Amino acid sequence: MEVAKETPEQWQARLEAIAPELIEELNTKKEPDKGLKALDIEEGQQVVMRFAPNPNGPPTLGSTRGIVVNSEYVKKYGGKFIIRFDDTDPQTKRPMLEAYDWYVDDCKWLGANPDEIVIASDRVPIYYDYARKLIEMGHAYVCFCDGADFKKFKDAKEPCPHRNASPEENMEHWDKMLAGEYEEKSAVLRIKTDITHKDPALRDFGAFRIVKTAHPRLEVGDKYCVWPLLDFEGAIEDHELGMTHIIRGKDLMDSEKRQTYIYNYLGWTYPKTTHWGRVKMHEFGKFSTSGLRQAIEAGEYSGWDDPRLPTIRAIRRRGILPEAIRKFMIELGVGETDISISMDSLYAENRKLVDSVANRYFFVWDPVELEITDAEPCTTTPALHPTEDRGCREIEVNNKVYICKEDADKLQEGSKLRLKDLYNVEITSMEPLQAKYLGDSMESMKKEKMRIVHWSPMDGVPVKVLSPDGDFTGIGEKQVATELNKVVQFERFGFCRIDSVDEKIVAYYTHK
RNA sequence: GCUCCGGUAGUGUAGUCCGGCCAAUCAUUCCGGCCUUUCGAGCCGAAGACUCGGGUUCGAAUCCCGGCCGGAGCACCA
């Protein structure tokens, strides 16, 4: 009671008297957690985690969160990382055949080598077995209600007329379903939960429906006309595959509650779950897979790796390194807050990695000729990198160079400027653009505060840069051709990945 | 309508479980300065936040209640 009136200092003195061992705890500073939070792991437990996409479109930057975080935990604790294709909808979210390989390939690229690859459409008989079991136990029933009718019952917390059918009747109906005797939408298998549950989302949910469209995978084709829905398929698989932990979007929080009914019926233990919120990228609007496919087919985009798209294929092609994405995603962590992030942060991460390895070159966009009327032919040897000792490139210059139009536009007769790594000039004529040689003294350049511009020799090669903000065409040093598949920096422009080298060089813009 | 999450600087993030080390961490962004023959990097400096209102408490970012805002679920999509 007296304690209340004392100052913290007095408490400390008292504490020292009664419990000196606690003083140390008082004085130790809490260490801020770095990286991913610890997983709730049981003693000696091997973690098994998965990334479970529907391959109905290409993996995107959004997918990388699931890939990186799940695989990172597996790396951290030792265990198994599984990629599972939840491709049980041949119709509405019809899988895209190429995407299966893309996902696996992009996982590997991201350093998330899957220990196991599981395709749900290969395992339908397993789901059927469990469906039977649940029907026998009286936990599932075939419902013939129209969707709207069922909703009415459900909203009223009332069982639909089919809910009380006997297991035997249900089994009969189920067999007919499997035999294809019912039309699409005329019957579904439901799992009984609690029809009076206060949360309408948890009342009797659908587990299987009838789809008479063939599956795009040739191995599967039209083998099945009854397909499981996510809550069922996922529930069974997570158990079958021995999942210990699940991390996924919080939109699937109710899923867990629904699936828990199945787990309880079958006497299983649900994996530990963590959720994250929605992620939006500032730079990218909404891309629907179907919309994108149309736009690509219509030629609006060059393909799934068009630099304007947020697909992993595009990002890779642009020269973003997997380590940058990993760091970025791990830094994000797994909060339940919906977030909206900017590519700038990813670019900053990538820049740190790429800056020291990228060689520097000149690339002049919108080139205009500049003649230096009295220049002697010469050779200049600018360093390939400003700080790393990686040698030089050699450029021969006669009496003409290209400079960017936007630099030329700022000039007028009498302007003095420095051609970077070459020499100083003074403009003598604007049309045609001509200059006279002014020596190569750095001192006078500094004293007169000349602008420094980059340039390109007359024997340069045509370069086209594809960027999210449009294309740039111009001339670059011919040595750029030796950098195929590497990221270079075009000075005063930005980092680019050299994508192809023919008569013309094509580069993908990475970032500033 | 019913139900469930969430809300810390421009953007992310730590801290919230278990109230006092928090006049709140780190990164990025932005703005200055230095350095540099580009840009970036680097170095120095600056700006910038606990959604609001009540309550509990000696003490609240942290616990409780309510409002506001945002997201999600209630699909024969995943």
Coordinates of C-alpha atoms (C1' of nucleotides) in Angstrom, one line a residue:
Chain A
M1 CA 0.0 0.0 0.0
E2 CA 2.8 2.3 0.7
V3 CA 4.6 1.3 -2.4
A4 CA 2.3 3.4 -4.5
K5 CA 3.7 6.6 -3.2
E6 CA 7.3 5.7 -3.9
T7 CA 9.4 6.6 -6.9
P8 CA 10.8 3.9 -9.2
E9 CA 14.2 4.6 -7.7
Q10 CA 12.9 3.7 -4.3
W11 CA 11.3 0.5 -5.6
Q12 CA 14.6 -0.5 -7.1
A13 CA 16.3 -0.1 -3.7
R14 CA 13.6 -2.2 -2.1
L15 CA 13.7 -4.8 -4.8
E16 CA 17.4 -5.0 -4.2
A17 CA 16.8 -5.8 -0.6
I18 CA 14.2 -8.5 -1.1
A19 CA 15.0 -10.1 -4.4
P20 CA 18.5 -9.1 -5.8
E21 CA 18.3 -11.7 -8.5
L22 CA 15.6 -9.8 -10.2
I23 CA 17.7 -6.7 -10.6
E24 CA 19.6 -8.1 -13.4
E25 CA 16.4 -8.8 -15.3
L26 CA 15.4 -5.2 -14.7
N27 CA 18.6 -3.9 -16.3
T28 CA 18.8 -6.1 -19.3
K29 CA 17.6 -4.4 -22.4
K30 CA 15.0 -6.2 -24.5
E31 CA 16.6 -7.3 -27.8
P32 CA 14.6 -6.4 -30.8
D33 CA 13.7 -9.4 -32.9
K34 CA 15.3 -9.6 -36.3
G35 CA 13.8 -11.4 -39.3
L36 CA 11.1 -14.0 -38.9
K37 CA 9.5 -14.7 -35.5
A38 CA 10.2 -18.0 -33.9
L39 CA 7.8 -20.7 -34.8
D40 CA 5.9 -22.6 -32.1
I41 CA 7.7 -25.9 -32.3
E42 CA 7.5 -28.9 -30.2
E43 CA 10.6 -30.5 -28.8
G44 CA 12.5 -32.3 -31.6
Q45 CA 9.8 -31.6 -34.1
Q46 CA 10.6 -31.5 -37.8
V47 CA 8.6 -28.9 -39.5
V48 CA 6.7 -29.6 -42.6
M49 CA 5.3 -26.6 -44.5
R50 CA 3.9 -26.0 -47.9
F51 CA 3.2 -23.5 -50.5
A52 CA -0.1 -24.3 -52.2
P53 CA -0.9 -22.3 -55.3
N54 CA -3.6 -22.9 -57.8
P55 CA -1.6 -22.9 -61.1
N56 CA -4.3 -21.1 -62.9
G57 CA -1.9 -18.3 -63.7
P58 CA 1.8 -17.6 -63.5
P59 CA 3.5 -17.0 -60.1
T60 CA 3.7 -13.4 -59.2
L61 CA 5.5 -11.2 -56.8
G62 CA 2.7 -11.9 -54.5
S63 CA 3.5 -15.6 -54.6
T64 CA 7.0 -15.0 -53.5
R65 CA 5.8 -14.2 -50.0
G66 CA 4.4 -17.7 -49.5
I67 CA 7.4 -19.3 -51.2
V68 CA 10.0 -17.4 -49.3
V69 CA 8.5 -17.3 -45.8
N70 CA 7.5 -21.0 -45.8
S71 CA 10.7 -22.2 -47.2
E72 CA 12.7 -19.9 -44.9
Y73 CA 11.1 -21.5 -41.8
V74 CA 11.9 -24.9 -43.1
K75 CA 15.5 -23.9 -43.7
K76 CA 15.7 -22.4 -40.2
Y77 CA 14.3 -25.4 -38.3
G78 CA 15.1 -28.2 -40.7
G79 CA 12.3 -30.2 -42.2
K80 CA 10.4 -30.4 -45.4
F81 CA 9.1 -27.8 -47.9
I82 CA 6.3 -29.0 -50.1
I83 CA 4.8 -27.4 -53.1
R84 CA 1.3 -28.5 -53.6
F85 CA -0.9 -27.6 -56.6
D86 CA -4.4 -27.1 -55.5
D87 CA -5.7 -27.6 -59.0
T88 CA -9.1 -29.1 -58.3
D89 CA -11.2 -26.7 -60.3
P90 CA -11.1 -27.5 -64.0
Q91 CA -13.7 -24.9 -64.7
T92 CA -13.8 -21.6 -62.9
K93 CA -10.2 -21.3 -62.0
R94 CA -9.0 -23.6 -64.7
P95 CA -5.3 -24.5 -64.3
M96 CA -2.8 -23.3 -66.9
L97 CA -0.6 -26.1 -68.0
E98 CA 2.6 -24.2 -68.3
A99 CA 2.2 -22.7 -64.9
Y100 CA 3.0 -25.9 -63.1
D101 CA 6.6 -25.8 -64.3
W102 CA 6.8 -22.1 -63.8
Y103 CA 6.0 -22.4 -60.1
V104 CA 8.5 -25.2 -59.5
D105 CA 11.1 -23.3 -61.6
D106 CA 10.5 -20.0 -59.8
C107 CA 10.7 -21.7 -56.4
K108 CA 14.1 -23.1 -57.2
W109 CA 15.2 -19.8 -58.5
L110 CA 14.1 -18.2 -55.2
G111 CA 16.2 -20.7 -53.4
A112 CA 13.2 -22.6 -52.2
N113 CA 13.9 -26.1 -53.6
P114 CA 10.8 -28.2 -52.9
D115 CA 11.4 -31.5 -51.2
E116 CA 8.2 -32.8 -52.6
I117 CA 5.8 -31.8 -55.3
V118 CA 2.2 -32.8 -54.9
I119 CA -0.6 -32.3 -57.5
A120 CA -4.0 -32.5 -56.0
S121 CA -5.6 -33.6 -59.3
D122 CA -3.6 -36.8 -59.0
R123 CA -5.0 -37.6 -55.7
V124 CA -8.7 -37.4 -56.1
P125 CA -9.3 -41.1 -55.0
I126 CA -7.9 -40.2 -51.6
Y127 CA -10.4 -37.5 -51.2
Y128 CA -13.2 -39.8 -52.3
D129 CA -12.1 -42.3 -49.6
Y130 CA -12.4 -39.8 -46.9
A131 CA -15.7 -38.5 -48.2
R132 CA -17.1 -42.1 -47.9
K133 CA -15.8 -42.3 -44.4
L134 CA -17.5 -39.1 -43.4
I135 CA -20.7 -40.1 -45.0
E136 CA -20.6 -43.4 -43.1
M137 CA -20.0 -41.6 -39.9
G138 CA -23.0 -39.4 -40.6
H139 CA -20.9 -36.2 -40.9
A140 CA -21.6 -35.5 -44.5
Y141 CA -24.7 -35.5 -46.7
V142 CA -25.6 -35.1 -50.3
C143 CA -27.6 -31.9 -50.7
F144 CA -29.9 -31.3 -53.6
C145 CA -30.8 -27.8 -52.7
D146 CA -30.5 -25.0 -55.2
G147 CA -27.8 -22.6 -54.0
A148 CA -30.2 -19.9 -53.1
D149 CA -32.5 -22.2 -51.3
F150 CA -29.7 -23.6 -49.2
K151 CA -28.7 -20.1 -48.3
K152 CA -32.1 -19.4 -47.0
F153 CA -32.1 -22.4 -44.7
K154 CA -28.6 -21.6 -43.6
D155 CA -29.4 -18.0 -42.9
A156 CA -32.4 -19.1 -40.9
K157 CA -30.1 -21.6 -39.0
E158 CA -32.4 -24.4 -40.2
P159 CA -31.3 -27.7 -41.7
C160 CA -32.2 -28.3 -45.3
P161 CA -34.4 -31.2 -46.1
H162 CA -31.5 -33.4 -47.1
R163 CA -29.5 -33.0 -43.9
N164 CA -31.2 -35.7 -42.0
A165 CA -30.9 -38.5 -44.7
S166 CA -29.4 -41.7 -43.4
P167 CA -25.8 -42.5 -44.1
E168 CA -27.0 -45.3 -46.4
E169 CA -29.2 -43.0 -48.4
N170 CA -26.4 -40.5 -48.7
M171 CA -24.0 -43.2 -49.8
E172 CA -26.3 -44.2 -52.5
H173 CA -26.6 -40.6 -53.7
W174 CA -22.8 -40.2 -53.5
D175 CA -22.3 -43.2 -55.7
K176 CA -24.7 -41.8 -58.2
M177 CA -22.9 -38.5 -58.1
L178 CA -19.6 -40.3 -58.8
A179 CA -21.3 -42.3 -61.6
G180 CA -22.2 -39.0 -63.3
E181 CA -25.9 -39.5 -62.9
Y182 CA -26.5 -36.0 -61.7
E183 CA -26.1 -32.8 -63.6
E184 CA -23.7 -30.1 -62.6
K185 CA -25.1 -27.9 -59.8
S186 CA -27.9 -30.4 -59.0
A187 CA -26.1 -32.0 -56.0
V188 CA -23.2 -31.3 -53.7
L189 CA -21.7 -33.1 -50.8
R190 CA -21.8 -31.1 -47.6
I191 CA -20.0 -31.5 -44.3
K192 CA -22.2 -31.1 -41.3
T193 CA -20.9 -28.6 -38.8
D194 CA -23.4 -26.8 -36.6
I195 CA -26.3 -25.3 -38.6
T196 CA -27.0 -23.0 -35.7
H197 CA -23.5 -21.6 -35.4
K198 CA -23.6 -17.9 -34.8
D199 CA -21.1 -17.4 -37.6
P200 CA -23.0 -18.1 -40.9
A201 CA -19.7 -18.8 -42.6
L202 CA -19.3 -21.9 -40.5
R203 CA -22.6 -23.5 -41.1
D204 CA -22.5 -26.7 -43.2
F205 CA -20.1 -26.1 -46.0
G206 CA -19.7 -27.7 -49.4
A207 CA -17.0 -30.3 -49.9
F208 CA -17.6 -31.7 -53.4
R209 CA -19.4 -30.5 -56.4
I210 CA -20.1 -31.8 -59.9
V211 CA -18.0 -30.5 -62.7
K212 CA -18.3 -32.1 -66.1
T213 CA -15.5 -30.1 -67.8
A214 CA -12.4 -32.2 -68.4
H215 CA -9.3 -31.2 -66.4
P216 CA -6.6 -29.6 -68.6
R217 CA -3.9 -32.1 -67.4
L218 CA -3.9 -35.0 -69.9
E219 CA -3.2 -37.5 -67.1
V220 CA -6.5 -36.6 -65.6
G221 CA -8.7 -35.4 -68.4
D222 CA -12.3 -36.5 -67.8
K223 CA -11.6 -39.1 -65.2
Y224 CA -13.7 -37.3 -62.6
C225 CA -16.9 -35.5 -62.6
V226 CA -16.9 -34.8 -58.9
W227 CA -14.3 -32.5 -57.6
P228 CA -13.4 -31.5 -54.0
L229 CA -13.5 -27.9 -52.9
L230 CA -10.6 -26.2 -51.3
D231 CA -11.7 -26.6 -47.7
F232 CA -12.0 -30.3 -48.1
E233 CA -9.0 -30.9 -50.4
G234 CA -6.8 -28.7 -48.3
A235 CA -7.9 -30.3 -45.0
I236 CA -7.2 -33.8 -46.2
E237 CA -3.9 -33.0 -47.8
D238 CA -2.5 -31.0 -44.9
H239 CA -3.1 -34.1 -42.8
E240 CA -1.9 -36.6 -45.4
L241 CA 1.3 -34.7 -46.0
G242 CA 2.0 -34.3 -42.3
M243 CA 1.9 -30.5 -42.2
T244 CA 3.0 -29.1 -38.9
H245 CA 2.6 -25.4 -39.6
I246 CA 0.6 -23.4 -42.1
I247 CA 1.1 -19.8 -43.0
R248 CA -1.4 -18.3 -45.3
G249 CA -3.6 -15.3 -46.0
K250 CA -6.1 -14.3 -43.3
D251 CA -8.9 -14.6 -45.8
L252 CA -8.6 -18.3 -45.0
M253 CA -9.1 -17.9 -41.3
D254 CA -12.6 -19.2 -41.5
S255 CA -11.3 -22.1 -43.6
E256 CA -9.4 -23.3 -40.6
K257 CA -12.5 -23.2 -38.5
R258 CA -14.5 -25.2 -41.1
Q259 CA -11.7 -27.7 -41.6
T260 CA -11.4 -28.2 -37.9
Y261 CA -14.8 -30.0 -38.0
I262 CA -13.3 -32.5 -40.4
Y263 CA -10.2 -32.9 -38.2
N264 CA -12.4 -33.5 -35.2
Y265 CA -14.5 -36.1 -37.0
L266 CA -11.5 -38.0 -38.1
G267 CA -9.6 -37.5 -34.8
W268 CA -6.8 -35.5 -36.3
T269 CA -4.9 -32.5 -34.9
Y270 CA -4.9 -29.3 -36.9
P271 CA -1.5 -27.9 -37.9
K272 CA -0.5 -24.6 -36.2
T273 CA -1.5 -21.7 -38.3
T274 CA -0.3 -18.1 -38.8
H275 CA -1.9 -15.6 -41.1
W276 CA -0.9 -12.6 -43.0
G277 CA -2.9 -9.7 -44.4
R278 CA -3.4 -8.6 -48.0
V279 CA -0.4 -7.2 -49.9
K280 CA -0.8 -4.6 -52.5
M281 CA 2.0 -3.2 -54.6
H282 CA 1.8 0.5 -55.2
E283 CA 3.1 0.2 -58.7
F284 CA 0.7 -2.5 -59.9
G285 CA -3.0 -2.1 -60.3
K286 CA -5.3 -5.1 -60.3
F287 CA -4.3 -7.8 -62.7
S288 CA -6.7 -10.7 -63.1
T289 CA -5.3 -13.7 -64.7
S290 CA -8.0 -13.9 -67.2
G291 CA -7.8 -10.3 -68.0
L292 CA -4.1 -10.5 -68.5
R293 CA -4.3 -13.5 -70.7
Q294 CA -6.6 -11.6 -73.0
A295 CA -4.4 -8.6 -73.0
I296 CA -1.4 -10.8 -73.9
E297 CA -3.3 -12.5 -76.6
A298 CA -4.4 -9.1 -78.0
G299 CA -0.7 -8.1 -78.1
E300 CA -0.9 -5.4 -75.4
Y301 CA 1.8 -7.2 -73.5
S302 CA 4.6 -9.1 -75.0
G303 CA 4.0 -12.1 -72.8
W304 CA 3.9 -13.3 -69.2
D305 CA 7.3 -11.8 -68.8
D306 CA 6.5 -8.4 -70.1
P307 CA 8.5 -6.0 -67.9
R308 CA 5.3 -4.1 -67.0
L309 CA 3.9 -7.2 -65.3
P310 CA 4.3 -8.3 -61.7
T311 CA 5.0 -11.9 -62.6
I312 CA 8.2 -13.5 -61.3
R313 CA 9.2 -14.3 -64.8
A314 CA 9.1 -10.6 -65.6
I315 CA 11.0 -9.6 -62.5
R316 CA 13.6 -12.2 -63.2
R317 CA 14.1 -11.0 -66.7
R318 CA 14.6 -7.5 -65.4
G319 CA 17.5 -8.6 -63.3
I320 CA 16.0 -8.5 -59.8
L321 CA 18.0 -11.1 -57.8
P322 CA 16.3 -13.8 -55.8
E323 CA 18.3 -12.8 -52.7
A324 CA 16.8 -9.3 -52.9
I325 CA 13.3 -10.8 -52.9
R326 CA 14.1 -13.1 -50.1
K327 CA 15.4 -10.4 -47.9
F328 CA 12.5 -8.1 -48.7
M329 CA 9.9 -10.8 -47.9
I330 CA 11.6 -11.8 -44.7
E331 CA 11.8 -8.2 -43.6
L332 CA 8.1 -7.9 -44.2
G333 CA 7.4 -10.7 -41.8
V334 CA 4.0 -12.2 -41.2
G335 CA 1.7 -9.5 -39.8
E336 CA -2.0 -9.6 -40.1
T337 CA -2.2 -6.0 -41.2
D338 CA -3.1 -5.4 -44.8
I339 CA -0.2 -3.7 -46.4
S340 CA 0.6 -1.7 -49.4
I341 CA 4.2 -1.7 -50.4
S342 CA 6.3 0.1 -52.9
M343 CA 8.7 -1.5 -55.3
D344 CA 11.2 1.1 -54.2
S345 CA 12.0 -1.0 -51.2
L346 CA 12.6 -4.0 -53.3
Y347 CA 14.7 -2.0 -55.7
A348 CA 16.8 -0.6 -52.8
E349 CA 17.5 -4.2 -51.7
N350 CA 18.4 -5.2 -55.2
R351 CA 20.6 -2.2 -55.7
K352 CA 22.7 -3.1 -52.8
L353 CA 23.4 -6.5 -54.4
V354 CA 23.8 -5.3 -57.9
D355 CA 25.7 -2.1 -57.6
S356 CA 29.1 -3.7 -56.9
V357 CA 28.8 -6.3 -59.7
A358 CA 27.3 -4.2 -62.5
N359 CA 29.7 -2.8 -65.0
R360 CA 29.2 0.7 -66.2
Y361 CA 28.5 1.7 -69.8
F362 CA 27.3 4.6 -71.8
F363 CA 23.9 4.4 -73.4
V364 CA 22.5 7.4 -75.2
W365 CA 18.7 7.5 -75.7
D366 CA 17.2 9.7 -78.3
P367 CA 20.7 10.3 -79.7
V368 CA 21.7 13.5 -81.5
E369 CA 25.1 14.0 -83.2
L370 CA 27.6 16.4 -81.8
E371 CA 30.6 17.3 -83.9
I372 CA 33.7 18.5 -82.3
T373 CA 35.2 20.3 -85.3
D374 CA 38.8 20.6 -84.2
A375 CA 39.2 17.3 -82.2
E376 CA 42.0 14.9 -82.8
P377 CA 41.1 11.3 -82.9
C378 CA 41.7 9.6 -79.6
T379 CA 41.1 6.6 -77.4
T380 CA 39.6 6.9 -73.9
T381 CA 39.6 4.1 -71.3
P382 CA 36.9 4.7 -68.7
A383 CA 36.8 2.2 -65.8
L384 CA 34.2 -0.5 -65.9
H385 CA 33.4 0.3 -62.3
P386 CA 34.0 3.4 -60.2
T387 CA 35.2 1.6 -57.1
E388 CA 35.8 -2.0 -57.9
D389 CA 39.1 -2.6 -59.8
R390 CA 37.8 -4.4 -62.8
G391 CA 39.6 -2.9 -65.7
C392 CA 38.5 -0.6 -68.4
R393 CA 36.7 -0.4 -71.6
E394 CA 38.3 1.2 -74.7
I395 CA 36.4 3.7 -76.8
E396 CA 37.8 5.3 -79.9
V397 CA 36.6 8.7 -80.8
N398 CA 37.1 10.7 -83.9
N399 CA 35.4 14.0 -84.1
K400 CA 31.7 13.0 -83.6
V401 CA 29.8 11.6 -80.7
Y402 CA 26.1 11.0 -79.8
I403 CA 24.6 12.7 -76.8
C404 CA 21.1 12.6 -75.4
K405 CA 18.6 14.9 -77.0
E406 CA 17.5 16.0 -73.5
D407 CA 21.1 17.1 -72.8
A408 CA 21.4 18.8 -76.1
D409 CA 18.2 20.7 -75.6
K410 CA 19.8 22.4 -72.6
L411 CA 22.6 23.8 -74.6
Q412 CA 23.1 27.1 -76.4
E413 CA 26.0 28.6 -78.3
G414 CA 28.8 29.2 -75.9
S415 CA 27.8 26.5 -73.4
K416 CA 30.6 24.6 -72.1
L417 CA 30.3 21.0 -71.1
R418 CA 32.3 18.0 -70.1
L419 CA 32.0 14.8 -72.1
K420 CA 32.5 12.3 -69.3
D421 CA 35.8 10.5 -69.3
L422 CA 36.8 12.4 -72.5
Y423 CA 37.3 16.1 -72.7
N424 CA 35.7 19.5 -72.4
V425 CA 34.0 21.3 -75.3
E426 CA 32.3 24.6 -76.0
I427 CA 29.3 24.7 -78.3
T428 CA 29.9 26.8 -81.4
S429 CA 26.7 26.0 -83.3
M430 CA 23.3 24.7 -82.5
E431 CA 22.3 23.7 -86.0
P432 CA 24.1 21.6 -86.8
L433 CA 25.3 20.9 -83.3
Q434 CA 29.0 21.6 -83.2
A435 CA 31.6 22.3 -80.6
K436 CA 35.2 23.1 -80.3
Y437 CA 37.8 21.3 -78.2
L438 CA 38.5 22.9 -74.9
G439 CA 41.2 20.7 -73.4
D440 CA 40.7 17.9 -71.0
S441 CA 41.6 19.6 -67.8
M442 CA 39.5 18.5 -64.9
E443 CA 40.4 21.6 -63.0
S444 CA 38.9 24.0 -65.5
M445 CA 35.9 21.8 -65.8
K446 CA 35.4 22.1 -62.0
K447 CA 36.2 25.8 -61.9
E448 CA 33.7 26.6 -64.6
K449 CA 31.2 24.2 -63.2
M450 CA 30.5 22.5 -66.5
R451 CA 27.8 20.0 -66.8
I452 CA 29.0 16.5 -67.2
V453 CA 27.2 14.4 -69.8
H454 CA 27.7 10.9 -71.0
W455 CA 28.0 10.2 -74.7
S456 CA 28.3 7.3 -77.1
P457 CA 30.8 6.8 -80.0
M458 CA 29.7 6.7 -83.6
D459 CA 30.5 3.0 -83.9
G460 CA 28.2 2.1 -81.0
V461 CA 25.4 -0.5 -81.3
P462 CA 21.7 0.1 -81.3
V463 CA 20.2 -0.6 -77.9
K464 CA 16.5 -1.0 -77.0
V465 CA 15.6 -0.8 -73.3
L466 CA 12.2 -2.3 -72.3
S467 CA 11.0 -0.8 -69.1
P468 CA 7.7 -0.7 -67.1
D469 CA 7.4 2.9 -68.2
G470 CA 7.9 2.3 -71.9
D471 CA 10.7 1.7 -74.2
F472 CA 13.9 3.6 -74.9
T473 CA 15.9 3.3 -78.0
G474 CA 19.4 4.7 -78.6
I475 CA 23.0 3.8 -79.0
G476 CA 25.3 2.1 -76.6
E477 CA 28.9 1.1 -76.4
K478 CA 29.6 -2.0 -78.4
Q479 CA 31.2 -3.7 -75.5
V480 CA 27.8 -4.0 -73.9
A481 CA 27.4 -7.0 -76.2
T482 CA 29.8 -8.9 -73.9
E483 CA 27.4 -8.6 -70.9
L484 CA 24.7 -10.9 -72.1
N485 CA 22.4 -12.0 -69.2
K486 CA 24.2 -9.7 -66.8
V487 CA 23.1 -6.6 -65.1
V488 CA 24.9 -3.5 -66.1
Q489 CA 24.5 0.1 -65.3
F490 CA 23.9 2.6 -68.0
E491 CA 25.3 5.7 -66.6
R492 CA 22.8 8.5 -65.8
F493 CA 20.0 6.1 -66.8
G494 CA 19.8 3.0 -64.5
F495 CA 20.5 -0.6 -64.1
C496 CA 19.5 -3.0 -66.9
R497 CA 19.7 -6.6 -67.6
I498 CA 21.1 -7.4 -71.1
D499 CA 18.6 -9.8 -72.5
S500 CA 19.7 -10.4 -76.0
V501 CA 22.5 -9.5 -78.3
D502 CA 22.1 -9.5 -82.0
E503 CA 22.5 -6.6 -84.5
K504 CA 20.6 -4.9 -81.8
I505 CA 20.9 -5.2 -78.1
V506 CA 17.8 -5.6 -76.0
A507 CA 18.0 -4.7 -72.4
Y508 CA 15.3 -5.0 -69.6
Y509 CA 15.2 -2.1 -67.2
T510 CA 15.9 -3.1 -63.6
H511 CA 15.6 0.1 -61.6
K512 CA 17.4 3.4 -61.1
Chain B
rG1 C1' -27.7 -8.6 -42.3
rC2 C1' -24.5 -12.0 -39.5
rU3 C1' -19.4 -13.3 -38.3
rC4 C1' -14.1 -12.8 -38.0
rC5 C1' -9.5 -10.0 -38.3
rG6 C1' -6.6 -5.7 -38.2
rG7 C1' -5.2 -0.1 -37.2
rU8 C1' 2.8 2.3 -34.5
rA9 C1' 6.3 8.2 -39.1
rG10 C1' 5.0 8.7 -46.6
rU11 C1' 5.8 3.1 -46.9
rG12 C1' 7.0 -1.3 -44.2
rU13 C1' 8.6 -3.1 -39.5
rA14 C1' 10.0 -3.9 -33.8
rG15 C1' 7.6 -3.4 -29.2
rU16 C1' 1.4 -5.5 -27.7
rC17 C1' 0.9 -12.1 -25.3
rC18 C1' 3.4 -11.2 -19.6
rG19 C1' 1.8 -2.6 -18.4
rG20 C1' 7.1 0.6 -16.0
rC21 C1' 13.4 -0.4 -19.6
rC22 C1' 9.4 3.5 -25.1
rA23 C1' 10.2 11.4 -24.7
rA24 C1' 9.0 4.2 -29.1
rU25 C1' 13.4 0.0 -33.0
rC26 C1' 15.2 -0.8 -37.7
rA27 C1' 14.8 -0.3 -43.0
rU28 C1' 13.1 2.4 -47.0
rU29 C1' 11.4 7.2 -48.7
rC30 C1' 11.9 12.5 -48.5
rC31 C1' 15.0 17.0 -47.4
rG32 C1' 19.9 19.2 -46.4
rG33 C1' 25.5 18.7 -46.3
rC34 C1' 30.2 16.0 -47.5
rC35 C1' 32.4 12.8 -51.1
rU36 C1' 32.3 11.4 -56.3
rU37 C1' 34.0 13.0 -63.9
rU38 C1' 27.2 9.6 -64.0
rC39 C1' 23.8 7.4 -61.2
rG40 C1' 24.0 4.7 -57.1
rA41 C1' 26.7 3.6 -52.9
rG42 C1' 29.2 5.7 -48.5
rC43 C1' 29.5 9.3 -44.5
rC44 C1' 27.1 13.4 -41.5
rG45 C1' 22.5 15.8 -40.3
rA46 C1' 17.2 16.7 -40.3
rA47 C1' 12.0 15.6 -40.7
rG48 C1' 8.4 12.1 -39.5
rA49 C1' 4.1 7.6 -35.7
rC50 C1' 1.4 4.7 -31.1
rU51 C1' -6.8 5.6 -35.1
rC52 C1' -10.3 8.3 -31.5
rG53 C1' -13.0 8.5 -26.8
rG54 C1' -13.7 6.6 -22.2
rG55 C1' -12.2 3.1 -18.2
rU56 C1' -8.6 0.2 -15.0
rU57 C1' -3.8 1.7 -12.8
rC58 C1' 0.9 5.2 -9.1
rG59 C1' 2.0 4.2 -14.4
rA60 C1' -1.2 2.3 -20.8
rA61 C1' 1.3 1.7 -27.7
rU62 C1' 0.6 -2.6 -24.4
rC63 C1' -5.2 -4.5 -20.4
rC64 C1' -11.0 -3.5 -20.7
rC65 C1' -15.4 -1.1 -23.2
rG66 C1' -17.3 1.8 -27.2
rG67 C1' -16.8 4.7 -31.8
rC68 C1' -14.3 5.5 -36.4
rC69 C1' -11.5 3.5 -40.4
rG70 C1' -9.6 -0.7 -43.3
rG71 C1' -9.7 -5.9 -44.8
rA72 C1' -12.0 -10.6 -45.0
rG73 C1' -15.7 -14.7 -44.7
rC74 C1' -21.0 -16.2 -45.2
rA75 C1' -19.4 -19.8 -53.4
rC76 C1' -21.3 -25.8 -56.5
rC77 C1' -13.4 -20.1 -56.6
rA78 C1' -8.6 -20.9 -54.6

